[in-house]
Amino acid sequence: MKRIWLVVLLAALAACTKGGEPEKAQASKETEAQVDLSPAYGDTFVDASIGDASTLLPILATDSASHSVAGLIYNGLVKYDGEYNVVGDLAESWEVSDDNLTITFHLRKGVRFHDGAPLTARDVEFTYRVTMDPNTLTAYRGDFEPVESVEVVDDYTLRVRYKEPFAPALISWGAAVLPRHLLEGKDINTSELGRKPVGTGPFRFVEWLTGQRIVLERNPDYFDTDPDTGMQLPYFSRYVFRIIPDLGVQFNELMAGKIDMMGLKPLQWTRQTDNERFRSQYNKYKYLANAYTYLGYNLEKPMFQDVRVRRALTHAIDKNEIVEGVLQGLGVPATGPYKPGTWVYNPDVPKYPYDPDRARELLAEAGWTDTDGDGVLDKDGKPFRFTVLTNQGNDQRLKTAEIIQQRLKAVGIQIEIRVLEWAAFINEFVKPGKFDAVILGWTITQDPDLYDVWHSSKAVPGGLNHTHYRNPEVDDLLVRARKTFDRAERKRLYDRFQEILAEDQPYTFLYVPYALVAVSNRVHGIRPAPAGITYNFERWYVPKALQRHAETP
């Protein structure tokens, strides 16, 4: 899941405003010309989220809020750079054998965990063991199931042997490396490190006030340096992750200068920030996000088990209406789990255009008709009613649910919308499968391997196959696709995978939104790239003359 998390953090940049440069007011440029803008230590970066983290142990986390904080505390052996190249993180170098079955990693020397203990290859081997431990409640075991053995050659050399070729092998070692000396022999599921993490990353943990904020401070012993200046990273003294469940309140906090970055709502992007006053304080970045939003059906529920019903539901929903009405046109309809324009995306899958008449036909074929004339379809004496769950704080999802509610009502289906606080939504309803349908989103990984989300073996408590979708051909395609390094062959397999998902409609894939990000123009060092803007956060800084926070937020 580190790979998935990486893409949460590293949303792809399709196009920045003004040809790759952020929008910036002329007055701001003139002001900046008068001060020293060189990299400097100090200041606090204040981020915001609508949801709190659930745990700061990445191996146990499945939500973006947890990963966005934990990603600053831990390192993997490798990571993606801005161009989506796999580069070293804790690994200084590596060799891959000619048969692609063995990777030998050479670790950096002198890296220490935040408590001072040295990081060695034994910590990496422990991380592998604890991930594979059946008692560990992790969703990411699938990334390591193809591993045959992990050998500690010496303190700084690790040799990994695979049972068979595994295409995502290298990037799977981007998973956070955990401290063996603090976790060995203990139950990781209940470890205090979930609340008080100890990693090797650029920031170390200070405090977590549930529902309010998480505070990190600069790791003075961090191993990495800025290649441009030679200065040790990171530049910020502190990172504060504020939990603000309402995007309207977040925007007010942004305008008051109390947070430094937020993803704007489309209306905020188009109307409330298109002025010189805003541009004098913030830079804006726009790109097609590596993420999509979907309506997922619980396939354990009898009402969703007939594929004709699921196809009818998709026919009954007008995705273009949602893109225009909810996103102000700042998004594109989704047809599957991959981003349009990428090499793996299949544009030729079956489509289900908005067609309420066809929806009614399919529902009738499946036995759903209005036998008592009350306007609601029924079958075997049961009306077609279900509840759609979504999370608090994301009004795009709520508005999407309301549009869907009206469109389904038009074909004789009643839905109730229920909005839940994020942590309760995920932990008490989504993970245990206690829902009829959910509106939720996934980030889109750079590597197309989606074994953890769609394979039948992951349709278990704690797994990521929340809708309990099971298809033997999909299972076979996912397994075969991760065993080949031939991109053409992978493309062929994933094309078929997308066709089947489109035929089966376990989700109604709704839309891929544009990321609409505003960042305080005090912050420098942002370099838009195909991977987005936050991939190099350690290199962000505030020039000395523009710093606002001397010590604590």
Coordinates of C-alpha atoms in Angstrom, one line a residue:
M1 CA 0.0 0.0 0.0
K2 CA 3.0 2.2 0.2
R3 CA 2.7 2.4 -3.5
I4 CA -0.9 3.5 -3.2
W5 CA 0.0 5.9 -0.5
L6 CA 2.8 7.4 -2.6
V7 CA 0.3 8.3 -5.2
V8 CA -2.0 9.8 -2.5
L9 CA 0.9 12.2 -1.8
L10 CA 2.2 12.5 -5.3
A11 CA -0.9 13.3 -7.3
A12 CA -0.1 13.5 -11.0
L13 CA 0.2 16.9 -12.6
A14 CA -1.5 17.1 -16.0
A15 CA -1.2 20.9 -16.4
C16 CA -0.3 23.8 -14.2
T17 CA -1.8 27.1 -14.7
K18 CA 0.3 29.4 -16.9
G19 CA 2.3 26.6 -18.6
G20 CA 3.7 25.0 -15.5
E21 CA 4.2 28.1 -13.3
P22 CA 1.7 28.8 -10.6
E23 CA -0.6 31.8 -10.8
K24 CA 1.1 34.7 -9.0
A25 CA 0.1 38.3 -8.7
Q26 CA 2.5 41.0 -10.1
A27 CA 2.6 42.8 -6.8
S28 CA 3.8 39.6 -5.1
K29 CA 6.6 39.2 -7.7
E30 CA 7.7 42.7 -7.1
T31 CA 7.7 42.2 -3.3
E32 CA 9.7 39.0 -3.6
A33 CA 12.2 40.7 -5.8
Q34 CA 13.1 42.9 -2.8
V35 CA 13.9 40.1 -0.4
D36 CA 16.4 37.2 -0.1
L37 CA 14.5 34.1 -1.4
S38 CA 17.2 31.6 -0.8
P39 CA 16.4 28.4 1.2
A40 CA 16.3 28.8 4.9
Y41 CA 15.5 26.8 8.0
G42 CA 12.6 27.6 10.3
D43 CA 8.9 28.3 10.2
T44 CA 6.0 25.9 10.5
F45 CA 4.0 24.5 7.6
V46 CA 0.3 24.1 8.6
D47 CA -1.6 21.5 6.6
A48 CA -5.3 20.6 6.9
S49 CA -7.5 17.6 6.5
I50 CA -11.3 17.0 6.8
G51 CA -10.5 13.7 8.7
D52 CA -8.2 12.6 11.5
A53 CA -5.7 9.9 11.1
S54 CA -6.7 6.4 12.3
T55 CA -3.2 5.2 13.0
L56 CA 0.4 6.3 12.4
L57 CA 1.7 2.8 11.7
P58 CA 1.5 2.7 7.9
I59 CA 1.3 -1.1 7.8
L60 CA -2.1 -0.8 9.5
A61 CA -3.5 2.3 7.9
T62 CA -5.8 2.3 4.9
D63 CA -6.8 6.0 4.8
S64 CA -5.1 8.9 3.2
A65 CA -5.1 11.1 6.3
S66 CA -3.0 8.5 8.2
H67 CA -0.6 8.0 5.3
S68 CA -0.2 11.7 4.6
V69 CA 1.2 12.2 8.1
A70 CA 3.0 8.8 8.4
G71 CA 4.7 9.5 5.1
L72 CA 6.7 12.3 6.7
I73 CA 7.8 10.1 9.6
Y74 CA 8.9 6.9 7.8
N75 CA 11.0 6.0 4.8
G76 CA 10.9 3.0 2.5
L77 CA 13.9 1.5 0.7
V78 CA 12.8 3.3 -2.6
K79 CA 10.3 5.9 -3.7
Y80 CA 9.1 7.7 -6.8
D81 CA 10.7 11.0 -7.8
G82 CA 8.7 13.8 -9.6
E83 CA 9.0 12.0 -13.0
Y84 CA 7.8 8.7 -11.5
N85 CA 11.2 7.2 -11.7
V86 CA 12.0 4.7 -8.9
V87 CA 14.8 6.2 -6.9
G88 CA 16.6 5.3 -3.7
D89 CA 15.3 6.3 -0.3
L90 CA 16.8 4.2 2.5
A91 CA 18.5 2.1 -0.2
E92 CA 21.6 3.7 -1.6
S93 CA 21.6 1.3 -4.6
W94 CA 20.3 -2.1 -5.7
E95 CA 20.9 -4.8 -8.3
V96 CA 18.3 -6.9 -10.0
S97 CA 19.4 -10.3 -11.3
D98 CA 19.1 -11.1 -15.0
D99 CA 16.1 -13.5 -14.3
N100 CA 14.4 -10.7 -12.4
L101 CA 14.0 -13.0 -9.4
T102 CA 16.5 -11.5 -7.0
I103 CA 17.0 -7.9 -5.8
T104 CA 20.0 -7.0 -3.7
F105 CA 19.6 -3.8 -1.7
H106 CA 22.5 -1.8 -0.3
L107 CA 21.3 0.5 2.5
R108 CA 22.5 3.9 3.5
K109 CA 24.8 3.9 6.4
G110 CA 24.4 6.1 9.4
V111 CA 20.6 6.3 9.3
R112 CA 19.0 6.4 12.7
F113 CA 15.4 6.0 14.0
H114 CA 14.1 9.0 15.8
D115 CA 14.9 7.4 19.2
G116 CA 18.6 7.1 18.1
A117 CA 18.7 3.4 17.3
P118 CA 20.5 2.6 14.0
L119 CA 18.6 1.4 11.0
T120 CA 19.9 -1.9 9.6
A121 CA 18.9 -4.6 7.1
R122 CA 17.4 -6.4 10.1
D123 CA 14.7 -3.7 10.4
V124 CA 13.8 -4.3 6.8
E125 CA 13.7 -8.0 7.2
F126 CA 11.5 -7.6 10.3
T127 CA 9.1 -5.3 8.4
Y128 CA 8.7 -8.1 5.8
R129 CA 8.1 -10.7 8.5
V130 CA 5.6 -8.6 10.4
T131 CA 3.7 -7.8 7.2
M132 CA 3.5 -11.5 6.3
D133 CA 2.4 -12.5 9.9
P134 CA -1.2 -13.7 9.6
N135 CA -1.9 -12.0 12.9
T136 CA -1.0 -8.6 11.6
L137 CA -4.2 -6.8 10.5
T138 CA -2.7 -5.3 7.3
A139 CA -4.2 -4.8 3.9
Y140 CA -0.8 -4.9 2.2
R141 CA 0.4 -8.5 2.5
G142 CA -0.3 -9.1 -1.2
D143 CA 2.7 -7.0 -2.1
F144 CA 5.0 -9.5 -0.4
E145 CA 3.3 -12.8 -1.1
P146 CA 5.5 -13.5 -4.2
V147 CA 8.6 -13.2 -2.0
E148 CA 10.4 -16.6 -1.5
S149 CA 13.0 -15.4 1.0
V150 CA 14.6 -12.3 2.5
E151 CA 18.2 -12.7 3.6
V152 CA 20.2 -10.3 5.7
V153 CA 23.6 -10.4 4.2
D154 CA 25.1 -7.9 6.6
D155 CA 23.9 -4.8 8.4
Y156 CA 23.5 -2.8 5.2
T157 CA 22.8 -5.5 2.6
L158 CA 19.5 -7.3 2.0
R159 CA 18.8 -9.9 -0.6
V160 CA 15.3 -10.6 -1.7
R161 CA 14.4 -13.7 -3.7
Y162 CA 11.1 -14.1 -5.5
K163 CA 9.3 -17.3 -6.3
E164 CA 8.5 -16.0 -9.7
P165 CA 8.8 -12.7 -11.7
F166 CA 6.8 -10.0 -10.0
A167 CA 6.5 -6.7 -11.9
P168 CA 5.9 -4.4 -8.9
A169 CA 8.7 -6.0 -7.0
L170 CA 11.0 -3.0 -6.7
I171 CA 8.5 -0.3 -5.8
S172 CA 6.8 -2.6 -3.3
W173 CA 9.9 -2.0 -1.1
G174 CA 8.7 1.6 -0.8
A175 CA 6.8 0.3 2.2
A176 CA 7.7 2.1 5.4
V177 CA 10.5 0.4 7.3
L178 CA 9.5 -0.2 10.9
P179 CA 11.8 -0.2 14.0
R180 CA 12.4 -3.9 14.9
H181 CA 13.8 -3.0 18.3
L182 CA 10.5 -1.5 19.4
L183 CA 8.1 -4.0 17.8
E184 CA 9.7 -7.4 17.9
G185 CA 7.7 -9.8 20.0
K186 CA 4.8 -7.4 20.5
D187 CA 1.4 -7.3 19.0
I188 CA 1.7 -4.7 16.3
N189 CA -2.0 -4.3 16.1
T190 CA -2.1 -2.7 19.5
S191 CA 1.3 -1.1 19.6
E192 CA 1.7 2.3 21.1
L193 CA 3.5 3.3 17.9
G194 CA 0.1 3.6 16.3
R195 CA -0.2 6.8 18.4
K196 CA 3.5 7.6 19.0
P197 CA 5.4 6.6 15.8
V198 CA 9.1 6.3 15.6
G199 CA 10.5 6.3 12.1
T200 CA 13.6 7.5 10.2
G201 CA 11.8 10.2 8.2
P202 CA 12.4 14.0 7.8
F203 CA 10.0 14.7 10.7
R204 CA 9.5 13.2 14.1
F205 CA 6.4 12.9 16.2
V206 CA 5.6 15.5 18.9
E207 CA 1.9 15.2 19.8
W208 CA -1.5 14.0 18.6
L209 CA -4.7 15.7 19.9
T210 CA -7.5 13.5 18.6
G211 CA -9.8 15.4 16.3
Q212 CA -7.7 18.6 16.6
R213 CA -4.1 18.3 15.3
I214 CA -1.0 16.2 14.9
V215 CA 2.3 18.0 15.3
L216 CA 5.7 16.9 14.0
E217 CA 9.1 18.5 14.3
R218 CA 12.2 18.6 12.1
N219 CA 14.4 15.5 12.4
P220 CA 17.8 17.1 13.0
D221 CA 19.5 13.9 12.1
Y222 CA 17.7 13.3 8.8
F223 CA 20.0 11.7 6.3
D224 CA 19.0 13.5 3.1
T225 CA 20.3 16.8 1.7
D226 CA 19.1 19.3 -0.9
P227 CA 21.2 18.5 -4.0
D228 CA 21.0 22.2 -5.1
T229 CA 22.3 23.7 -1.8
G230 CA 23.9 20.8 0.0
M231 CA 21.9 21.8 3.0
Q232 CA 20.4 19.1 5.3
L233 CA 16.7 18.5 4.8
P234 CA 14.0 19.3 5.8
Y235 CA 13.8 23.1 5.9
F236 CA 10.6 23.5 8.0
S237 CA 11.0 23.4 11.8
R238 CA 7.5 22.0 12.3
Y239 CA 4.7 20.4 10.4
V240 CA 1.2 20.8 11.8
F241 CA -1.7 18.7 10.5
R242 CA -4.9 20.3 11.5
I243 CA -8.2 18.4 11.4
I244 CA -10.9 20.7 10.1
P245 CA -13.9 18.6 9.1
D246 CA -15.6 21.3 7.0
L247 CA -14.1 22.6 3.7
G248 CA -15.8 25.9 4.1
V249 CA -14.2 26.4 7.5
Q250 CA -10.9 25.3 6.0
F251 CA -11.2 28.0 3.4
N252 CA -11.9 30.6 6.0
E253 CA -8.8 29.4 7.8
L254 CA -6.8 29.6 4.6
M255 CA -8.0 33.2 3.9
A256 CA -7.0 34.1 7.5
G257 CA -3.5 32.8 6.9
K258 CA -4.0 30.0 9.6
I259 CA -3.2 27.1 7.2
D260 CA -0.7 27.0 4.3
M261 CA -2.3 24.6 1.8
M262 CA -5.7 23.2 0.9
G263 CA -7.4 21.5 -1.9
L264 CA -10.0 24.0 -3.1
K265 CA -13.6 23.2 -4.1
P266 CA -14.4 23.9 -7.7
L267 CA -16.5 26.9 -6.7
Q268 CA -13.7 28.3 -4.6
W269 CA -11.3 27.7 -7.5
T270 CA -13.5 29.4 -10.2
R271 CA -15.1 32.3 -8.3
Q272 CA -13.7 32.9 -4.8
T273 CA -10.0 32.8 -5.6
D274 CA -9.9 34.3 -9.1
N275 CA -8.8 37.7 -7.9
E276 CA -5.6 39.7 -7.3
R277 CA -6.1 39.7 -3.5
F278 CA -6.0 35.9 -3.4
R279 CA -3.1 35.6 -5.8
S280 CA -1.1 38.1 -3.7
Q281 CA -1.2 35.5 -0.9
Y282 CA -1.4 32.1 -2.6
N283 CA -0.3 30.2 -5.6
K284 CA -2.7 27.9 -7.3
Y285 CA -2.0 24.5 -9.0
K286 CA -4.5 22.6 -11.2
Y287 CA -4.0 19.1 -12.5
L288 CA -6.1 16.0 -13.2
A289 CA -5.8 14.1 -10.0
N290 CA -4.6 10.6 -9.6
A291 CA -7.8 9.7 -7.9
Y292 CA -11.4 8.7 -8.7
T293 CA -14.7 8.7 -6.9
Y294 CA -17.1 5.8 -7.2
L295 CA -20.4 4.4 -6.0
G296 CA -19.6 1.0 -4.6
Y297 CA -22.2 -1.7 -4.1
N298 CA -22.0 -4.3 -1.3
L299 CA -22.2 -7.5 -3.4
E300 CA -23.1 -9.5 -0.3
K301 CA -26.5 -7.8 -0.5
P302 CA -29.0 -9.8 -2.6
M303 CA -30.3 -6.6 -4.3
F304 CA -26.9 -6.0 -6.0
Q305 CA -26.1 -9.5 -7.0
D306 CA -27.7 -9.4 -10.4
V307 CA -25.4 -7.7 -12.9
R308 CA -28.4 -6.3 -14.8
V309 CA -29.3 -4.3 -11.7
R310 CA -25.8 -2.9 -11.4
R311 CA -25.8 -2.0 -15.1
A312 CA -29.2 -0.4 -14.7
L313 CA -27.9 1.7 -11.8
T314 CA -25.1 3.0 -13.9
H315 CA -27.4 3.8 -16.8
A316 CA -29.7 5.7 -14.4
I317 CA -26.9 8.0 -13.2
D318 CA -25.8 10.9 -15.4
K319 CA -22.0 11.2 -14.8
N320 CA -21.8 14.3 -17.0
E321 CA -24.4 16.0 -14.8
I322 CA -22.3 15.3 -11.7
V323 CA -19.1 16.6 -13.4
E324 CA -20.8 19.8 -14.4
G325 CA -23.0 20.3 -11.4
V326 CA -20.7 19.2 -8.6
L327 CA -17.2 19.8 -10.1
Q328 CA -18.1 22.8 -12.2
G329 CA -16.7 21.0 -15.1
L330 CA -13.4 20.5 -13.4
G331 CA -13.2 16.7 -13.8
V332 CA -13.9 13.9 -16.3
P333 CA -16.3 11.0 -16.1
A334 CA -14.6 7.8 -14.9
T335 CA -15.1 4.4 -16.6
G336 CA -12.7 2.3 -14.6
P337 CA -9.9 2.3 -12.0
Y338 CA -7.2 3.9 -14.2
K339 CA -6.6 7.5 -15.2
P340 CA -7.5 8.6 -18.8
G341 CA -4.4 9.3 -20.8
T342 CA -2.1 6.8 -19.1
W343 CA -0.6 3.8 -20.9
V344 CA -2.7 1.3 -19.0
Y345 CA -6.1 3.1 -19.5
N346 CA -8.5 1.2 -21.8
P347 CA -10.8 3.7 -23.6
D348 CA -12.7 0.9 -25.3
V349 CA -14.5 -0.7 -22.3
P350 CA -18.3 -1.1 -22.4
K351 CA -20.0 2.3 -21.6
Y352 CA -23.3 2.9 -19.9
P353 CA -24.5 6.3 -21.0
Y354 CA -27.3 8.0 -19.1
D355 CA -30.4 6.2 -20.3
P356 CA -33.2 5.9 -17.7
D357 CA -35.4 4.0 -20.2
R358 CA -32.7 1.3 -20.6
A359 CA -32.2 1.3 -16.8
R360 CA -35.9 0.5 -16.4
E361 CA -35.7 -2.3 -19.0
L362 CA -32.8 -3.9 -17.3
L363 CA -34.5 -3.7 -13.9
A364 CA -37.7 -5.2 -15.3
E365 CA -35.6 -8.1 -16.8
A366 CA -34.2 -8.6 -13.3
G367 CA -37.7 -8.8 -11.8
W368 CA -38.0 -5.3 -10.4
T369 CA -41.3 -3.8 -11.2
D370 CA -43.8 -1.4 -9.5
T371 CA -46.5 -3.9 -8.7
D372 CA -48.5 -1.7 -6.2
G373 CA -48.2 1.6 -8.0
D374 CA -46.4 3.5 -5.2
G375 CA -43.7 4.6 -7.5
V376 CA -41.1 2.3 -6.0
L377 CA -39.9 -0.9 -7.7
D378 CA -40.4 -4.1 -5.8
K379 CA -39.6 -7.7 -6.0
D380 CA -40.8 -10.6 -4.0
G381 CA -42.7 -8.1 -1.8
K382 CA -39.6 -6.0 -1.0
P383 CA -39.2 -2.4 -2.2
F384 CA -36.0 -1.4 -3.9
R385 CA -34.6 0.8 -1.2
F386 CA -31.0 1.1 0.1
T387 CA -28.8 3.5 2.0
V388 CA -25.7 5.2 0.6
L389 CA -23.0 6.1 3.1
T390 CA -20.4 8.7 2.6
N391 CA -18.1 10.7 4.8
Q392 CA -18.5 14.0 6.6
G393 CA -16.7 17.1 5.3
N394 CA -16.7 16.2 1.6
D395 CA -19.6 18.1 0.2
Q396 CA -18.7 17.0 -3.4
R397 CA -19.6 13.5 -2.3
L398 CA -22.8 14.6 -0.6
K399 CA -23.9 16.6 -3.6
T400 CA -23.1 13.6 -5.8
A401 CA -25.2 11.4 -3.6
E402 CA -28.1 13.9 -3.8
I403 CA -28.0 13.9 -7.6
I404 CA -27.9 10.1 -7.6
Q405 CA -30.8 10.1 -5.2
Q406 CA -32.9 12.1 -7.7
R407 CA -31.9 10.1 -10.7
L408 CA -32.6 6.7 -9.1
K409 CA -35.9 8.0 -7.8
A410 CA -36.8 8.7 -11.4
V411 CA -36.5 5.0 -12.3
G412 CA -38.2 3.8 -9.1
I413 CA -35.4 3.3 -6.6
Q414 CA -35.4 5.0 -3.3
I415 CA -32.1 5.7 -1.5
E416 CA -31.3 7.2 1.9
I417 CA -28.2 9.2 2.3
R418 CA -26.2 8.9 5.5
V419 CA -23.1 11.1 6.2
L420 CA -20.7 9.8 8.8
E421 CA -17.6 11.1 10.5
W422 CA -14.5 9.8 8.6
A423 CA -13.0 7.5 11.2
A424 CA -16.4 5.9 12.1
F425 CA -17.3 5.7 8.4
I426 CA -14.1 3.7 7.6
N427 CA -13.6 1.7 10.7
E428 CA -17.2 0.9 11.7
F429 CA -18.9 0.6 8.4
V430 CA -16.6 0.3 5.3
K431 CA -14.0 -2.1 6.7
P432 CA -16.5 -4.5 8.3
G433 CA -18.7 -4.4 5.2
K434 CA -21.7 -2.9 7.1
F435 CA -23.2 -0.9 4.3
D436 CA -25.5 -1.2 1.2
A437 CA -23.5 1.2 -0.9
V438 CA -20.8 3.8 -0.4
I439 CA -19.5 6.9 -2.2
L440 CA -15.8 6.8 -1.7
G441 CA -12.6 7.4 -3.6
W442 CA -9.3 5.6 -4.5
T443 CA -6.0 7.1 -5.4
I444 CA -4.7 5.7 -8.7
T445 CA -1.3 4.1 -8.4
Q446 CA 1.5 4.7 -10.8
D447 CA 2.0 0.9 -11.2
P448 CA -1.2 -0.6 -12.4
D449 CA -1.2 -3.6 -10.0
L450 CA -4.5 -3.6 -8.2
Y451 CA -4.3 -7.0 -6.7
D452 CA -5.0 -5.7 -3.2
V453 CA -8.2 -3.9 -4.2
W454 CA -9.8 -6.3 -6.6
H455 CA -8.5 -9.9 -6.0
S456 CA -11.1 -12.2 -4.3
S457 CA -8.6 -13.0 -1.5
K458 CA -8.9 -9.4 -0.4
A459 CA -12.7 -9.6 0.1
V460 CA -12.1 -10.2 3.8
P461 CA -12.4 -8.1 7.0
G462 CA -9.6 -5.6 6.9
G463 CA -9.0 -6.2 3.2
L464 CA -9.3 -3.5 0.6
N465 CA -11.9 -5.3 -1.6
H466 CA -14.7 -3.6 0.4
T467 CA -17.5 -4.5 -2.0
H468 CA -16.6 -8.2 -1.9
Y469 CA -16.2 -8.4 -5.6
R470 CA -15.2 -11.9 -6.7
N471 CA -14.4 -12.9 -10.3
P472 CA -12.1 -15.9 -11.1
E473 CA -11.1 -14.4 -14.5
V474 CA -10.2 -11.1 -12.8
D475 CA -8.2 -13.0 -10.2
D476 CA -6.3 -14.8 -12.9
L477 CA -5.6 -11.6 -14.9
L478 CA -4.3 -9.7 -11.8
V479 CA -2.0 -12.6 -10.9
R480 CA -0.7 -13.0 -14.4
A481 CA -0.2 -9.3 -14.9
R482 CA 2.0 -8.9 -11.8
K483 CA 4.2 -11.7 -13.0
T484 CA 5.3 -10.3 -16.3
F485 CA 7.7 -7.4 -17.0
D486 CA 6.5 -7.1 -20.6
R487 CA 4.6 -3.9 -20.7
A488 CA 2.7 -4.9 -23.9
E489 CA 1.6 -8.1 -22.2
R490 CA 0.6 -6.3 -19.0
K491 CA -1.4 -3.8 -21.2
R492 CA -3.2 -6.7 -22.8
L493 CA -4.1 -8.3 -19.4
Y494 CA -5.1 -5.0 -17.8
D495 CA -7.2 -4.1 -20.9
R496 CA -9.2 -7.3 -20.3
F497 CA -9.4 -6.6 -16.5
Q498 CA -11.0 -3.2 -17.3
E499 CA -13.4 -4.8 -19.7
I500 CA -14.6 -7.2 -17.1
L501 CA -15.0 -4.5 -14.5
A502 CA -17.0 -2.5 -16.9
E503 CA -19.2 -5.5 -17.7
D504 CA -19.7 -6.4 -14.1
Q505 CA -20.1 -2.9 -12.7
P506 CA -19.2 -3.7 -9.1
Y507 CA -18.8 0.1 -8.8
T508 CA -20.4 2.8 -10.8
F509 CA -17.2 4.6 -11.5
L510 CA -18.2 8.3 -11.3
Y511 CA -15.5 10.8 -12.0
V512 CA -11.8 11.7 -12.0
P513 CA -11.5 15.2 -10.5
Y514 CA -9.0 17.9 -11.0
A515 CA -6.8 18.6 -8.0
L516 CA -7.1 22.3 -7.3
V517 CA -4.5 23.2 -4.8
A518 CA -3.7 26.5 -3.1
V519 CA -0.4 27.0 -1.3
S520 CA 0.7 30.1 0.6
N521 CA 3.2 32.0 -1.5
R522 CA 5.5 32.3 1.5
V523 CA 6.4 28.7 0.6
H524 CA 9.1 28.2 -2.0
G525 CA 10.8 25.1 -3.5
I526 CA 7.6 23.7 -5.1
R527 CA 8.5 22.2 -8.5
P528 CA 5.5 20.9 -10.4
A529 CA 6.2 17.6 -12.1
P530 CA 4.2 14.7 -13.5
A531 CA 4.0 13.4 -9.9
G532 CA 2.3 16.6 -8.7
I533 CA 3.7 19.1 -6.2
T534 CA 4.2 17.4 -2.8
Y535 CA 6.7 14.7 -3.9
N536 CA 9.5 17.0 -2.7
F537 CA 8.0 18.4 0.4
E538 CA 11.2 18.1 2.3
R539 CA 12.7 20.7 0.0
W540 CA 9.9 23.3 0.5
Y541 CA 10.9 26.3 2.6
V542 CA 10.0 29.8 3.6
P543 CA 12.7 32.4 3.0
K544 CA 13.9 34.0 6.2
A545 CA 12.3 37.4 5.5
L546 CA 8.9 35.7 4.9
Q547 CA 8.8 33.4 7.9
R548 CA 5.9 33.7 10.2
H549 CA 6.3 31.2 13.0
A550 CA 9.4 31.6 15.2
E551 CA 9.0 28.4 17.3
T552 CA 5.6 26.9 17.8
P553 CA 2.4 27.3 15.8

